[in-house]
């Protein structure tokens, strides 16, 4: 019984954490962070998304899903203009 409860508790912890999008590997997450930093840390419009896509090799859908993943893990914040600001690494607030 203890083993079952421990397994269920572990599953609950996993469910609480957002997982990276399908097809996005750890190296892609590093590349995403660097690419977003290179455009000023904000993803708002085409002039932000396109360079991130080109630098990372990710599709637009994967870039959007990765931004949502960063939001879910409190590594980014939503902007009033509908965009997303990365707040970790080179984009960490001073």
XYZ file of N, CA, C and O in Angstrom, residues 17-63:
188
model
N 4.090 19.619 -13.069
C 5.154 20.257 -13.842
C 4.802 20.206 -15.319
O 4.408 19.171 -15.824
N 4.955 21.311 -15.978
C 4.723 21.329 -17.418
C 5.882 20.619 -18.110
O 7.026 20.720 -17.688
N 5.558 19.896 -19.152
C 6.578 19.191 -19.915
C 6.878 19.959 -21.190
O 6.010 20.624 -21.744
N 8.112 19.851 -21.689
C 8.433 20.524 -22.950
C 7.528 20.015 -24.071
O 7.039 18.887 -24.013
N 7.322 20.816 -25.084
C 6.485 20.384 -26.206
C 7.072 19.149 -26.899
O 8.285 18.913 -26.845
N 6.206 18.388 -27.562
C 6.657 17.226 -28.319
C 7.683 17.652 -29.364
O 7.501 18.653 -30.053
N 8.746 16.900 -29.456
C 9.771 17.160 -30.454
C 10.780 18.222 -30.065
O 11.703 18.507 -30.822
N 10.619 18.832 -28.895
C 11.550 19.860 -28.435
C 12.473 19.221 -27.399
O 12.045 18.802 -26.338
N 13.748 19.137 -27.763
C 14.753 18.486 -26.923
C 15.419 19.507 -25.989
O 15.295 20.704 -26.204
N 16.133 19.033 -24.971
C 16.826 19.961 -24.070
C 17.733 20.949 -24.799
O 17.785 22.125 -24.440
N 18.432 20.496 -25.838
C 19.287 21.409 -26.613
C 18.449 22.493 -27.295
O 18.903 23.627 -27.450
N 17.225 22.134 -27.710
C 16.331 23.105 -28.335
C 15.911 24.183 -27.333
O 15.761 25.344 -27.694
N 15.726 23.773 -26.075
C 15.343 24.739 -25.043
C 16.468 25.746 -24.800
O 16.214 26.945 -24.646
N 17.699 25.266 -24.818
C 18.857 26.151 -24.654
C 18.933 27.114 -25.838
O 19.139 28.325 -25.668
N 18.749 26.578 -27.039
C 18.784 27.406 -28.247
C 17.641 28.419 -28.241
O 17.816 29.574 -28.652
N 16.467 28.013 -27.766
C 15.321 28.920 -27.660
C 15.664 30.095 -26.754
O 15.449 31.250 -27.122
N 16.217 29.805 -25.582
C 16.559 30.869 -24.640
C 17.561 31.849 -25.248
O 17.414 33.067 -25.117
N 18.577 31.321 -25.930
C 19.590 32.176 -26.549
C 18.980 33.009 -27.676
O 19.286 34.203 -27.812
N 18.117 32.398 -28.461
C 17.500 33.111 -29.582
C 16.566 34.208 -29.082
O 16.561 35.324 -29.621
N 15.788 33.920 -28.046
C 14.889 34.936 -27.494
C 15.714 36.079 -26.898
O 15.387 37.256 -27.085
N 16.799 35.754 -26.222
C 17.674 36.802 -25.684
C 18.221 37.673 -26.815
O 18.334 38.896 -26.662
N 18.519 37.073 -27.955
C 19.104 37.824 -29.076
C 18.124 38.819 -29.696
O 18.552 39.745 -30.373
N 16.823 38.615 -29.468
C 15.823 39.551 -30.010
C 15.300 40.493 -28.930
O 14.285 41.155 -29.121
N 15.960 40.523 -27.777
C 15.578 41.457 -26.730
C 14.720 40.876 -25.629
O 14.118 41.613 -24.847
N 14.615 39.547 -25.571
C 13.934 38.815 -24.487
C 12.419 38.773 -24.609
O 11.756 38.115 -23.803
N 11.830 39.477 -25.570
C 10.380 39.475 -25.741
C 9.997 38.790 -27.050
O 10.650 38.982 -28.076
N 8.919 38.003 -26.990
C 8.294 37.456 -28.185
C 6.934 38.125 -28.317
O 6.049 37.881 -27.503
N 6.815 38.993 -29.313
C 5.568 39.739 -29.483
C 5.007 39.565 -30.883
O 3.863 39.178 -31.064
N 5.821 39.863 -31.878
C 5.333 39.838 -33.247
C 6.254 39.073 -34.176
O 7.222 38.424 -33.757
N 5.949 39.184 -35.458
C 6.705 38.478 -36.495
C 8.206 38.772 -36.421
O 9.024 37.887 -36.616
N 8.558 40.024 -36.128
C 9.974 40.396 -36.074
C 10.704 39.725 -34.911
O 11.934 39.720 -34.876
N 9.977 39.151 -33.970
C 10.578 38.393 -32.874
C 10.545 36.892 -33.167
O 11.536 36.194 -32.975
N 9.395 36.410 -33.623
C 9.232 34.974 -33.834
C 10.098 34.440 -34.964
O 10.713 33.384 -34.831
N 10.155 35.148 -36.089
C 10.901 34.642 -37.240
C 12.382 34.423 -36.929
O 12.915 33.338 -37.222
N 13.084 35.387 -36.304
C 14.490 35.121 -35.977
C 14.666 33.949 -35.010
O 15.632 33.191 -35.119
N 13.737 33.793 -34.077
C 13.830 32.673 -33.129
C 13.660 31.355 -33.879
O 14.397 30.395 -33.642
N 12.705 31.306 -34.818
C 12.521 30.105 -35.628
C 13.783 29.787 -36.418
O 14.231 28.633 -36.460
N 14.350 30.805 -37.061
C 15.535 30.597 -37.894
C 16.743 30.167 -37.064
O 17.511 29.292 -37.478
N 16.922 30.754 -35.887
C 18.082 30.429 -35.048
C 17.977 29.046 -34.414
O 18.988 28.393 -34.172
N 16.756 28.619 -34.119
C 16.572 27.356 -33.406
C 16.250 26.174 -34.312
O 16.457 25.027 -33.923
N 15.689 26.457 -35.485
C 15.211 25.377 -36.351
C 13.860 24.838 -35.922
O 13.373 23.845 -36.466
N 13.242 25.491 -34.948
C 11.916 25.085 -34.491
C 10.847 25.698 -35.394
O 11.056 26.754 -35.985
N 9.700 25.028 -35.473
C 8.569 25.582 -36.204
C 7.919 26.677 -35.372
O 8.174 26.797 -34.166
N 7.061 27.474 -35.989
C 6.336 28.508 -35.239
C 5.547 27.870 -34.105
O 5.547 28.372 -32.978
N 4.880 26.761 -34.383
C 4.099 26.083 -33.349
C 4.983 25.664 -32.172
O 4.616 25.850 -31.011
N 6.164 25.141 -32.468
C 7.071 24.730 -31.401
C 7.585 25.931 -30.613
O 7.746 25.850 -29.393
N 7.838 27.057 -31.282
C 8.273 28.267 -30.585
C 7.167 28.751 -29.657
O 7.427 29.074 -28.487
